[in-house]
Coordinates of C-alpha atoms in Angstrom, one line a residue:
Chain A
X1 CA 122.0 117.8 138.8
X2 CA 123.3 120.4 140.0
X3 CA 122.0 124.5 139.5
X4 CA 120.8 127.0 140.6
X5 CA 117.2 127.1 142.7
X6 CA 116.3 129.1 141.0
X7 CA 115.8 127.4 137.8
X8 CA 112.9 124.9 138.8
X9 CA 109.5 126.3 138.5
X10 CA 107.8 125.5 141.3
X11 CA 105.7 128.1 144.2
X12 CA 106.9 127.9 147.5
X13 CA 103.6 127.1 148.3
X14 CA 103.4 130.7 150.2
X15 CA 105.7 129.1 153.0
X16 CA 108.2 130.6 153.0
X17 CA 111.0 128.0 152.8
X18 CA 114.0 128.1 150.6
X19 CA 114.6 124.6 149.4
X20 CA 116.7 123.0 146.7
X21 CA 119.5 121.1 147.2
X22 CA 120.7 121.6 150.7
X23 CA 124.1 122.3 149.3
X24 CA 122.5 125.5 148.2
X25 CA 120.4 126.6 151.6
X26 CA 121.4 128.4 153.9
X27 CA 123.4 126.0 156.7
X28 CA 121.4 127.8 159.3
X29 CA 117.7 128.3 157.4
X30 CA 115.2 127.2 159.9
X31 CA 115.0 123.5 158.2
X32 CA 114.5 120.2 160.5
X33 CA 117.1 118.1 160.0
X34 CA 117.1 115.5 157.0
X35 CA 117.7 112.5 159.1
X36 CA 113.6 113.9 160.9
X37 CA 112.3 114.5 157.3
X38 CA 112.8 111.1 156.0
X39 CA 111.5 109.5 158.6
X40 CA 108.7 111.4 158.9
X41 CA 108.2 111.5 155.3
X42 CA 108.3 107.7 154.6
X43 CA 105.5 107.7 158.2
X44 CA 103.2 109.5 156.4
X45 CA 103.9 108.4 152.6
X46 CA 102.9 104.6 153.5
X47 CA 99.3 105.2 155.1
X48 CA 97.7 108.0 153.4
X49 CA 99.0 106.8 149.1
X50 CA 97.1 103.2 149.1
X51 CA 93.6 105.5 148.9
X52 CA 95.2 107.0 145.8
X53 CA 95.3 103.8 143.9
X54 CA 92.1 103.0 146.5
X55 CA 89.0 104.2 143.4
X56 CA 90.5 103.3 140.9
X57 CA 91.2 100.4 141.9
X58 CA 87.3 99.1 143.4
X59 CA 86.2 101.0 139.9
X60 CA 88.0 98.4 137.7
X61 CA 87.6 95.8 140.2
X62 CA 83.8 95.7 140.4
X63 CA 83.2 97.1 137.1
X64 CA 85.8 95.4 134.5
X65 CA 87.3 92.2 136.0
X66 CA 84.5 90.7 138.5
X67 CA 82.4 90.6 134.8
X68 CA 84.9 89.1 133.2
X69 CA 85.0 85.8 136.0
X70 CA 81.7 86.5 136.4
X71 CA 81.6 85.1 133.1
X72 CA 84.3 83.0 132.9
X73 CA 81.9 80.6 135.8
X74 CA 79.0 81.1 134.2
X75 CA 79.9 79.6 130.9
X76 CA 80.1 75.8 132.0
X77 CA 76.3 76.6 133.1
X78 CA 72.5 77.4 131.9
X79 CA 71.5 79.9 133.1
X80 CA 69.3 82.7 133.2
X81 CA 70.5 85.5 133.4
X82 CA 68.6 85.5 137.0
X83 CA 68.2 83.4 139.8
X84 CA 68.4 79.7 138.2
X85 CA 71.6 78.4 137.2
X86 CA 72.1 74.6 136.1
X87 CA 75.6 72.7 136.1
X88 CA 76.6 71.6 132.5
X89 CA 80.1 71.4 132.6
X90 CA 81.4 71.8 129.0
X91 CA 77.7 71.7 127.9
X92 CA 78.8 75.2 126.7
X93 CA 81.8 74.8 124.6
X94 CA 80.8 71.2 123.1
X95 CA 77.5 73.2 121.7
X96 CA 79.4 75.6 119.7
X97 CA 80.9 73.6 118.1
X98 CA 77.8 71.7 117.2
X99 CA 75.7 75.5 116.3
X100 CA 75.7 76.2 112.7
X101 CA 74.0 79.8 113.2
X102 CA 77.9 79.9 114.7
X103 CA 79.6 78.3 112.1
X104 CA 78.2 80.7 109.7
X105 CA 78.6 83.5 111.6
X106 CA 83.2 82.8 112.1
X107 CA 83.0 82.8 107.8
X108 CA 81.2 85.8 107.7
X109 CA 83.5 87.7 110.5
X110 CA 86.2 86.1 108.7
X111 CA 85.2 87.3 105.2
X112 CA 85.2 90.4 106.9
X113 CA 88.2 90.5 108.7
X114 CA 89.6 89.9 105.3
X115 CA 87.6 93.0 103.7
X116 CA 88.9 95.1 106.6
X117 CA 92.6 94.5 105.9
X118 CA 91.9 95.5 102.8
X119 CA 90.2 98.9 103.4
X120 CA 93.0 99.2 106.3
X121 CA 95.3 101.0 102.9
X122 CA 93.0 103.5 101.8
X123 CA 93.8 105.2 105.2
X124 CA 97.2 105.1 104.9
X125 CA 97.6 106.4 101.5
X126 CA 95.9 109.5 102.1
X127 CA 98.3 109.8 104.8
X128 CA 101.6 109.7 102.6
X129 CA 99.6 112.2 99.9
X130 CA 98.8 114.8 102.9
X131 CA 102.3 113.7 103.8
X132 CA 103.9 114.5 100.6
X133 CA 101.9 117.9 100.1
X134 CA 104.8 120.7 99.0
X135 CA 102.7 123.8 100.5
X136 CA 102.3 123.9 104.3
X137 CA 99.7 125.6 104.1
X138 CA 97.6 124.0 102.1
X139 CA 99.1 120.2 104.3
X140 CA 97.5 121.8 107.1
X141 CA 93.8 122.2 105.2
X142 CA 94.1 119.1 104.3
X143 CA 94.5 117.5 107.5
X144 CA 92.1 119.8 109.2
X145 CA 90.0 118.2 106.0
X146 CA 90.0 115.1 107.6
X147 CA 88.9 115.0 110.6
X148 CA 85.3 116.5 109.8
X149 CA 84.6 112.6 110.5
X150 CA 84.6 112.1 113.1
X151 CA 82.5 115.6 114.5
X152 CA 79.6 113.1 113.6
X153 CA 78.0 110.8 116.2
X154 CA 78.9 107.2 114.7
X155 CA 74.7 106.1 114.7
X156 CA 74.3 109.1 112.5
X157 CA 77.1 108.1 110.5
X158 CA 75.4 104.6 110.5
X159 CA 71.6 105.5 109.7
X160 CA 73.1 108.6 107.2
X161 CA 75.0 105.4 105.0
X162 CA 71.8 103.4 105.7
X163 CA 69.7 106.4 104.1
X164 CA 72.1 105.4 101.1
X165 CA 70.9 102.0 101.1
X166 CA 67.8 102.9 100.7
X167 CA 66.1 100.8 98.1
X168 CA 64.1 103.5 97.0
X169 CA 65.1 106.4 97.9
X170 CA 69.1 105.4 99.0
X171 CA 71.9 107.9 96.5
X172 CA 72.7 105.0 95.6
X173 CA 70.2 103.4 93.5
X174 CA 70.7 106.0 92.7
X175 CA 73.4 106.3 91.1
X176 CA 73.8 102.9 90.2
X177 CA 70.6 104.0 88.0
X178 CA 72.2 106.6 86.4
X179 CA 74.9 105.9 85.4
X180 CA 74.0 102.7 83.8
X181 CA 75.8 100.1 86.5
X182 CA 72.9 99.0 87.6
X183 CA 71.9 97.3 83.7
X184 CA 74.9 96.4 83.7
X185 CA 74.5 94.1 86.7
X186 CA 70.9 93.1 85.8
X187 CA 72.9 91.3 82.9
X188 CA 75.9 89.9 84.4
X189 CA 72.4 88.8 87.3
X190 CA 70.3 87.5 84.3
X191 CA 73.7 85.8 82.3
X192 CA 75.6 83.6 85.6
X193 CA 72.4 83.3 87.4
X194 CA 72.4 85.2 90.3
X195 CA 68.8 86.3 90.5
X196 CA 69.5 89.4 92.7
X197 CA 69.6 92.7 89.6
X198 CA 66.7 93.4 88.2
X199 CA 65.9 96.3 85.7
X200 CA 62.3 96.9 87.2
X201 CA 63.6 96.3 90.5
X202 CA 65.4 98.5 92.9
X203 CA 68.3 96.8 94.6
X204 CA 67.5 96.0 98.3
X205 CA 71.0 95.9 100.0
X206 CA 69.8 95.1 103.0
X207 CA 67.4 92.9 103.0
X208 CA 68.4 90.5 99.8
X209 CA 70.3 87.4 102.1
X210 CA 73.1 87.3 99.2
X211 CA 74.1 91.3 98.7
X212 CA 74.4 91.9 102.8
X213 CA 78.0 91.0 102.9
X214 CA 79.1 92.9 99.1
X215 CA 77.0 95.5 101.3
X216 CA 77.8 95.6 104.6
X217 CA 81.8 95.7 102.7
X218 CA 80.8 98.8 100.4
X219 CA 80.0 100.6 103.0
X220 CA 81.6 103.5 104.5
X221 CA 83.1 104.1 100.9
X222 CA 85.6 105.5 100.5
X223 CA 87.8 104.0 104.0
X224 CA 89.1 107.0 105.0
X225 CA 87.1 108.0 107.9
X226 CA 89.4 106.3 110.7
X227 CA 90.5 110.1 111.6
X228 CA 91.7 108.5 114.7
X229 CA 94.4 106.5 112.2
X230 CA 95.1 108.5 109.4
X231 CA 96.7 111.5 112.2
X232 CA 98.2 108.2 114.3
X233 CA 99.5 107.3 111.1
X234 CA 100.1 111.5 109.5
X235 CA 102.6 112.1 113.2
X236 CA 105.1 108.5 112.0
X237 CA 105.1 109.9 108.8
X238 CA 106.0 112.5 110.3
X239 CA 109.0 111.9 112.6
X240 CA 111.4 110.6 109.5
X241 CA 114.0 112.5 108.9
X242 CA 113.6 114.2 106.2
X243 CA 117.1 113.2 105.1
X244 CA 116.3 110.3 104.3
X245 CA 114.5 111.7 101.9
X246 CA 117.2 113.3 101.5
X247 CA 119.2 110.9 99.7
X248 CA 116.9 109.0 98.0
X249 CA 116.1 112.0 95.9
X250 CA 119.7 111.9 94.8
X251 CA 119.8 107.9 94.5
X252 CA 116.9 108.6 92.2
X253 CA 114.2 107.2 93.4
X254 CA 110.7 107.8 92.4
X255 CA 107.5 108.0 94.4
X256 CA 106.2 103.8 94.3
X257 CA 109.6 103.5 95.6
X258 CA 110.0 106.0 97.8
X259 CA 106.7 104.6 99.4
X260 CA 107.7 101.3 99.5
X261 CA 110.7 101.5 100.4
X262 CA 110.6 103.8 103.2
X263 CA 107.9 105.0 104.0
X264 CA 105.7 102.5 104.8
X265 CA 108.9 100.5 106.8
X266 CA 108.6 103.2 108.7
X267 CA 105.8 103.8 109.9
X268 CA 104.9 99.9 109.8
X269 CA 104.5 100.2 114.1
X270 CA 102.1 102.8 113.9
X271 CA 100.1 99.9 111.5
X272 CA 100.7 97.1 113.5
X273 CA 98.9 99.0 116.3
X274 CA 96.6 100.0 113.9
X275 CA 96.0 96.8 112.4
X276 CA 95.5 95.1 115.9
X277 CA 92.8 97.5 117.1
X278 CA 91.0 97.1 113.7
X279 CA 91.3 93.0 114.3
X280 CA 90.6 93.5 118.7
X281 CA 87.5 95.2 117.3
X282 CA 85.9 93.3 114.1
X283 CA 85.5 89.8 116.0
X284 CA 84.3 92.9 119.2
X285 CA 81.5 95.0 117.9
X286 CA 77.8 93.9 117.2
X287 CA 76.7 97.3 117.7
X288 CA 77.4 97.7 114.2
X289 CA 75.3 95.2 113.3
X290 CA 73.2 95.7 115.6
X291 CA 71.7 99.2 113.9
X292 CA 72.0 98.2 110.6
X293 CA 70.7 95.2 110.1
X294 CA 68.7 93.6 113.2
X295 CA 69.3 91.3 116.5
X296 CA 69.1 88.7 114.1
X297 CA 72.2 89.1 111.2
X298 CA 70.0 90.1 109.3
X299 CA 67.8 88.3 106.0
X300 CA 68.5 84.6 106.3
X301 CA 71.1 85.4 109.1
X302 CA 73.4 86.7 106.9
X303 CA 75.1 89.0 108.0
X304 CA 75.8 87.0 111.5
X305 CA 78.9 87.4 113.6
X306 CA 79.7 86.1 116.6
X307 CA 79.6 88.5 118.6
X308 CA 75.9 89.8 117.8
X309 CA 75.4 85.7 118.3
X310 CA 76.6 86.1 121.4
X311 CA 74.5 88.9 122.3
X312 CA 71.2 87.2 120.8
X313 CA 71.7 84.5 122.9
X314 CA 71.8 86.8 125.8
X315 CA 69.1 89.2 125.3
X316 CA 67.1 87.8 122.5
X317 CA 66.7 83.8 124.1
X318 CA 67.6 84.5 127.4
X319 CA 70.3 81.6 126.8
X320 CA 72.6 84.4 128.8
X321 CA 74.7 80.7 129.8
X322 CA 75.8 79.7 126.2
X323 CA 76.2 83.9 125.2
X324 CA 79.4 83.5 127.7
X325 CA 80.1 80.6 126.7
X326 CA 80.2 82.2 123.2
X327 CA 81.9 85.4 125.1
X328 CA 85.0 82.9 125.8
X329 CA 85.7 82.1 123.3
X330 CA 86.2 85.4 121.1
X331 CA 88.1 86.2 123.8
X332 CA 90.2 82.9 123.7
X333 CA 90.5 83.7 119.6
X334 CA 90.8 87.5 120.9
X335 CA 94.0 87.7 123.1
X336 CA 95.3 84.7 120.8
X337 CA 96.1 87.1 117.7
X338 CA 97.5 89.8 119.6
X339 CA 99.4 86.4 120.9
X340 CA 101.1 86.2 117.6
X341 CA 100.2 90.2 116.6
X342 CA 102.9 90.7 119.3
X343 CA 105.0 87.6 119.1
X344 CA 105.0 87.9 114.3
X345 CA 105.5 91.2 113.7
X346 CA 107.7 92.6 115.6
X347 CA 109.3 95.5 114.4
X348 CA 113.2 96.2 114.6
X349 CA 114.5 99.7 113.8
Chain B
X1 CA 121.8 121.4 113.3
X2 CA 121.4 124.2 110.1
X3 CA 120.1 120.8 107.9
X4 CA 117.4 119.5 109.8
X5 CA 116.1 123.4 110.1
X6 CA 116.4 123.9 106.3
X7 CA 112.9 123.7 104.8
X8 CA 113.0 119.5 103.6
X9 CA 111.1 119.2 100.5
X10 CA 109.8 116.0 99.8
X11 CA 110.0 113.8 97.2
X12 CA 106.8 114.3 94.6
X13 CA 108.0 115.4 91.8
X14 CA 105.7 116.0 88.2
X15 CA 103.3 113.8 90.9
X16 CA 102.6 118.2 92.9
X17 CA 98.9 118.9 91.3
X18 CA 97.7 115.0 91.6
X19 CA 98.2 115.1 94.9
X20 CA 95.1 117.2 95.6
X21 CA 93.3 116.0 93.4
X22 CA 93.8 112.4 94.9
X23 CA 93.1 114.3 98.3
X24 CA 90.3 117.0 97.5
X25 CA 88.3 113.6 95.7
X26 CA 88.9 111.2 97.9
X27 CA 87.6 113.8 101.0
X28 CA 84.6 114.8 98.5
X29 CA 83.9 111.5 98.5
X30 CA 83.7 110.6 102.2
X31 CA 81.8 114.2 102.9
X32 CA 79.6 112.9 100.7
X33 CA 76.6 111.5 103.0
X34 CA 77.1 114.1 104.9
X35 CA 76.2 116.6 101.7
X36 CA 73.5 114.7 101.4
X37 CA 72.4 114.4 105.3
X38 CA 72.5 118.9 105.4
X39 CA 70.5 119.3 102.6
X40 CA 68.1 116.6 102.7
X41 CA 67.1 118.2 106.4
X42 CA 66.2 121.3 105.4
X43 CA 63.6 119.3 102.6
X44 CA 60.3 117.3 103.8
X45 CA 59.8 114.7 101.8
X46 CA 58.1 116.3 98.6
X47 CA 61.4 118.8 98.0
X48 CA 63.2 116.0 98.4
X49 CA 61.5 113.4 96.0
X50 CA 61.6 115.8 94.1
X51 CA 65.5 117.6 94.2
X52 CA 67.2 113.8 96.4
X53 CA 71.0 115.7 95.0
X54 CA 70.8 119.6 95.3
X55 CA 70.1 121.6 97.3
X56 CA 67.5 123.8 97.9
X57 CA 67.6 127.6 97.9
X58 CA 67.5 129.0 101.2
X59 CA 63.9 130.1 101.1
X60 CA 62.8 127.5 100.7
X61 CA 64.1 125.3 103.5
X62 CA 62.1 123.7 106.1
X63 CA 62.6 125.6 108.8
X64 CA 60.1 123.0 110.5
X65 CA 62.4 120.7 110.3
X66 CA 64.8 121.5 112.8
X67 CA 62.5 123.1 115.4
X68 CA 61.0 119.8 116.3
X69 CA 64.9 117.9 115.9
X70 CA 65.4 120.2 118.5
X71 CA 62.4 119.6 120.4
X72 CA 63.1 116.2 120.3
X73 CA 66.6 115.4 120.8
X74 CA 67.8 118.1 123.5
X75 CA 66.4 116.3 126.3
X76 CA 69.1 113.0 124.6
X77 CA 71.3 115.9 124.3
X78 CA 71.0 117.7 127.9
X79 CA 71.6 114.0 128.9
X80 CA 74.4 112.9 126.8
X81 CA 75.9 116.3 128.4
X82 CA 75.4 114.5 131.7
X83 CA 76.7 111.8 131.8
X84 CA 79.5 112.4 129.4
X85 CA 80.9 115.5 132.0
X86 CA 80.9 113.6 135.0
X87 CA 82.9 110.7 133.1
X88 CA 84.9 112.5 131.8
X89 CA 85.6 114.5 135.7
X90 CA 85.4 110.9 138.6
X91 CA 87.1 108.7 136.2
X92 CA 90.4 112.2 135.3
X93 CA 90.5 112.1 139.2
X94 CA 91.0 109.1 139.9
X95 CA 93.7 108.3 137.3
X96 CA 95.6 111.5 138.1
X97 CA 95.7 109.8 141.8
X98 CA 96.7 106.1 140.3
X99 CA 99.1 107.1 137.8
X100 CA 100.5 109.7 140.8
X101 CA 100.4 106.7 143.8
X102 CA 102.7 104.9 140.7
X103 CA 104.8 107.0 139.3
X104 CA 105.9 108.5 142.4
X105 CA 106.3 105.9 145.1
X106 CA 107.4 102.2 144.9
X107 CA 105.3 100.6 147.4
X108 CA 104.3 96.9 148.7
X109 CA 102.5 95.8 145.7
X110 CA 102.5 98.5 143.6
X111 CA 103.7 96.1 141.5
X112 CA 101.2 93.7 141.2
X113 CA 99.1 96.3 140.9
X114 CA 100.1 97.3 138.0
X115 CA 100.1 93.9 136.3
X116 CA 96.5 94.4 137.4
X117 CA 96.0 97.4 135.6
X118 CA 97.4 96.7 132.0
X119 CA 96.0 93.5 132.3
X120 CA 92.5 95.5 131.3
X121 CA 94.1 97.2 128.9
X122 CA 94.7 94.2 126.8
X123 CA 91.1 92.2 127.8
X124 CA 88.9 92.7 124.6
X125 CA 85.8 92.9 126.7
X126 CA 83.3 90.5 124.8
X127 CA 81.9 88.9 127.4
X128 CA 81.5 92.4 129.8
X129 CA 78.4 93.1 128.4
X130 CA 76.2 90.1 129.4
X131 CA 77.8 89.8 133.5
X132 CA 77.8 93.3 133.6
X133 CA 74.0 93.6 132.8
X134 CA 73.9 91.6 135.8
X135 CA 75.6 93.0 138.1
X136 CA 74.4 96.6 137.5
X137 CA 71.6 94.8 138.0
X138 CA 72.5 93.7 141.4
X139 CA 73.1 97.0 142.1
X140 CA 70.2 98.0 141.4
X141 CA 72.0 100.8 139.2
X142 CA 70.0 99.5 135.9
X143 CA 67.7 102.4 134.0
X144 CA 70.8 105.2 135.7
X145 CA 72.3 107.3 133.7
X146 CA 75.2 106.4 137.6
X147 CA 75.1 103.3 135.8
X148 CA 76.5 104.6 133.1
X149 CA 79.2 107.3 134.3
X150 CA 80.4 104.4 136.5
X151 CA 81.2 101.7 133.8
X152 CA 82.7 105.0 131.6
X153 CA 84.7 105.2 134.4
X154 CA 85.8 101.5 135.4
X155 CA 86.5 101.4 130.9
X156 CA 88.3 104.1 130.7
X157 CA 90.9 103.8 133.6
X158 CA 93.1 102.0 132.2
X159 CA 94.7 103.8 129.6
X160 CA 95.1 106.4 131.1
X161 CA 96.0 105.7 134.0
X162 CA 98.9 104.3 131.8
X163 CA 99.5 107.4 129.8
X164 CA 99.2 109.7 133.3
X165 CA 101.7 107.1 134.7
X166 CA 104.8 107.8 132.1
X167 CA 103.9 111.7 131.7
X168 CA 104.5 111.6 135.7
X169 CA 107.3 109.4 135.8
X170 CA 108.6 112.6 133.3
X171 CA 108.4 115.1 135.6
X172 CA 111.7 116.4 137.4
X173 CA 112.0 114.5 140.6
X174 CA 112.9 118.0 142.2
X175 CA 109.3 119.7 142.5
X176 CA 108.1 116.9 144.2
X177 CA 110.5 116.9 147.2
X178 CA 110.7 120.8 146.9
X179 CA 107.3 120.2 147.4
X180 CA 107.6 117.8 150.2
X181 CA 110.0 119.5 152.0
X182 CA 107.3 122.3 152.5
X183 CA 104.8 120.3 153.7
X184 CA 102.4 119.4 151.3
X185 CA 100.6 116.3 151.4
X186 CA 99.7 114.6 148.6
X187 CA 96.7 115.9 147.5
X188 CA 98.8 119.6 147.6
X189 CA 101.5 117.1 145.5
X190 CA 98.7 116.5 142.9
X191 CA 97.0 119.5 143.0
X192 CA 99.8 121.6 142.8
X193 CA 102.6 119.9 140.8
X194 CA 100.3 117.2 138.9
X195 CA 97.7 119.5 137.2
X196 CA 99.5 122.0 136.0
X197 CA 102.2 120.7 134.2
X198 CA 100.6 117.7 133.0
X199 CA 96.9 119.8 131.7
X200 CA 98.2 118.8 128.1
X201 CA 97.7 115.0 128.5
X202 CA 94.7 115.4 130.5
X203 CA 93.5 118.2 128.1
X204 CA 93.9 115.0 125.7
X205 CA 93.3 112.4 127.2
X206 CA 89.7 114.3 127.9
X207 CA 89.0 115.2 124.6
X208 CA 89.3 111.6 123.5
X209 CA 87.7 110.0 126.1
X210 CA 84.9 112.6 125.5
X211 CA 84.1 111.6 121.9
X212 CA 84.1 108.2 122.9
X213 CA 81.5 108.5 125.8
X214 CA 79.4 110.5 123.5
X215 CA 79.7 107.7 120.6
X216 CA 78.3 105.0 123.5
X217 CA 75.2 103.5 122.3
X218 CA 75.0 99.7 123.3
X219 CA 75.6 99.9 127.0
X220 CA 73.0 102.4 127.0
X221 CA 70.4 100.6 125.4
X222 CA 70.8 97.2 127.4
X223 CA 70.7 99.7 130.9
X224 CA 68.3 102.2 130.4
X225 CA 64.5 101.8 129.9
X226 CA 62.7 105.1 130.2
X227 CA 63.2 107.7 127.9
X228 CA 62.9 111.3 129.4
X229 CA 67.2 109.1 130.6
X230 CA 67.8 108.0 126.7
X231 CA 70.6 110.4 125.7
X232 CA 72.1 110.0 122.6
X233 CA 72.8 107.5 121.1
X234 CA 69.8 105.8 122.1
X235 CA 67.3 107.6 121.6
X236 CA 68.4 108.6 118.1
X237 CA 67.8 104.7 117.4
X238 CA 64.4 105.0 119.3
X239 CA 63.5 107.9 116.7
X240 CA 64.1 105.8 113.6
X241 CA 61.5 103.0 114.5
X242 CA 58.0 103.6 114.6
X243 CA 57.2 106.1 111.8
X244 CA 54.9 104.3 109.2
X245 CA 56.2 107.1 106.4
X246 CA 60.7 107.5 106.9
X247 CA 60.1 111.4 107.2
X248 CA 63.9 112.1 106.0
X249 CA 64.0 115.9 106.1
X250 CA 63.1 115.2 109.8
X251 CA 65.7 112.5 110.0
X252 CA 68.6 114.2 108.9
X253 CA 67.8 117.2 111.0
X254 CA 68.3 115.3 113.8
X255 CA 71.4 114.3 112.6
X256 CA 72.4 117.8 112.4
X257 CA 71.3 118.9 115.3
X258 CA 73.1 115.7 117.2
X259 CA 76.6 116.4 115.7
X260 CA 76.8 119.7 116.5
X261 CA 78.2 119.4 120.2
X262 CA 80.9 117.5 118.8
X263 CA 81.2 120.3 116.5
X264 CA 81.4 123.5 118.7
X265 CA 84.0 121.3 121.1
X266 CA 85.4 120.7 118.2
X267 CA 86.2 124.4 117.2
X268 CA 87.2 125.5 121.1
X269 CA 89.9 122.4 121.5
X270 CA 90.8 121.8 117.2
X271 CA 94.5 122.3 118.6
X272 CA 94.8 121.0 122.1
X273 CA 93.2 117.7 120.5
X274 CA 95.5 117.8 116.5
X275 CA 98.5 118.2 119.0
X276 CA 98.2 115.9 122.0
X277 CA 97.3 113.6 119.3
X278 CA 100.4 113.6 117.9
X279 CA 102.3 113.8 120.4
X280 CA 101.0 110.8 121.9
X281 CA 101.5 108.2 119.2
X282 CA 104.9 109.6 118.8
X283 CA 105.8 108.9 122.4
X284 CA 103.3 105.9 123.1

């Protein structure tokens, strides 16, 4: 990279030296010889530089790595979280297979995972819709509108939705009642012997075991609150070359074909990223279930998921060793799924 | 070049106005809960039961819902601001220093160290909470806001180092060499070269981390015992338990107040945020 020194946009640090390529510097300028500079630079580089990675490394080792190592270690023990440890080898892991709650929780989280897969699509569609708006002003407005859900803390959104599901005061029941859907549901419930919808009783979404899963799946309707996802999809869509759209128009492709054959393949990278994030989050997240239901997974444990069970065993049953084993199982599962995601959802441009 | 500069219309055909309806319809549904939150926050229980869906006129608004909310929530907000600001500041400082280390010089062991950090990005961090609690207990950090700060810092390092390293590597080497010839120490190089040029990405990372820390409630829930130390997440959870009769208006007002700081942050940083996210997404 040749060029005049004047191009470099950096201050001279108040030293008054002339810097730049040796060729540009006047020969008689007061600059030390190159060999001296190089040696000086190397000596100073080594020692001090390690200092710069030190705080980061230390924090990460103590508070990220060590807990994981510690968890792996303690998953082979019975542990009360404090001083008492009793080595039981694979005992905790064997217990996983006979633990009824754990197995049921896996089924639950599996169902929720499939539901979450479906819930990804409204965000994708909305991003495509916004992207295709012709008018620039409107597009900018919609783009800002979409960001609004992120302004509210997660806990608040959770509690507001809990209010929506409230049997006596929540809007959901009120709307179902007003539109007559509730009567239909009661009728079907009577017909198929569901025993959950009754014409005179308010629907207890979060306290009826059979209704928990539908309630959790419907939660967050219309499922476009994932602002980061939408923005990521939008930026992926905007990176698509306009000439592709032009040739599609010439070929006479309608809006659906354009989506399926052009837009979808070209944002597959973004979808893949959001997909793996979603999967990891589905398995990791227990805070949501803890707040929406309770530490036991709600009525009859219908909302128990493995991560919540881990939390429960540790902090409510004091079985820290077993909790570590549950954590290890989940950790292994997530790693496995990440590996599959990387291997089989390869996107070749 | 001129072809690309010409404004291209994406084919949508006659679907034009349908798009607007769909988008507005979906967003109306999505924002409905927040509308409910806002309009209920101005009512007391009696007014709420009378008119659950429609807002009352301003004259009938119950302002002491908000007075109560401010009174209850402010200490939580202060705590959360303390924790979040410190976490972001310390985390980014560590990350910039660390990224500088990796980006500028290939020293012995830097390869291994990089793998150490890279693996962190892969780790789902599910089993952490149990043993993390144990470590915090042993370090006597339980029931302390500093526990939240240091854990937050540690959590942010992986991604921030990754992104910052890419950014610093892209900076022209001449600038650094020039500064070095001038006799600038590494610290001065960072302050005078790295920081000014990386301002946009540091800004975006700061905002993202701010939001993520602001939303954190699990670790505070487990770690904090004293009510005075509660952060926003825990405070709101704590508020919910207790009262036999639900005062919907008061609860909703508290939620609105809890949302205000983020809204304020957004108003000031909106452009930076949207631009930064898009840039980060394309680059990444």
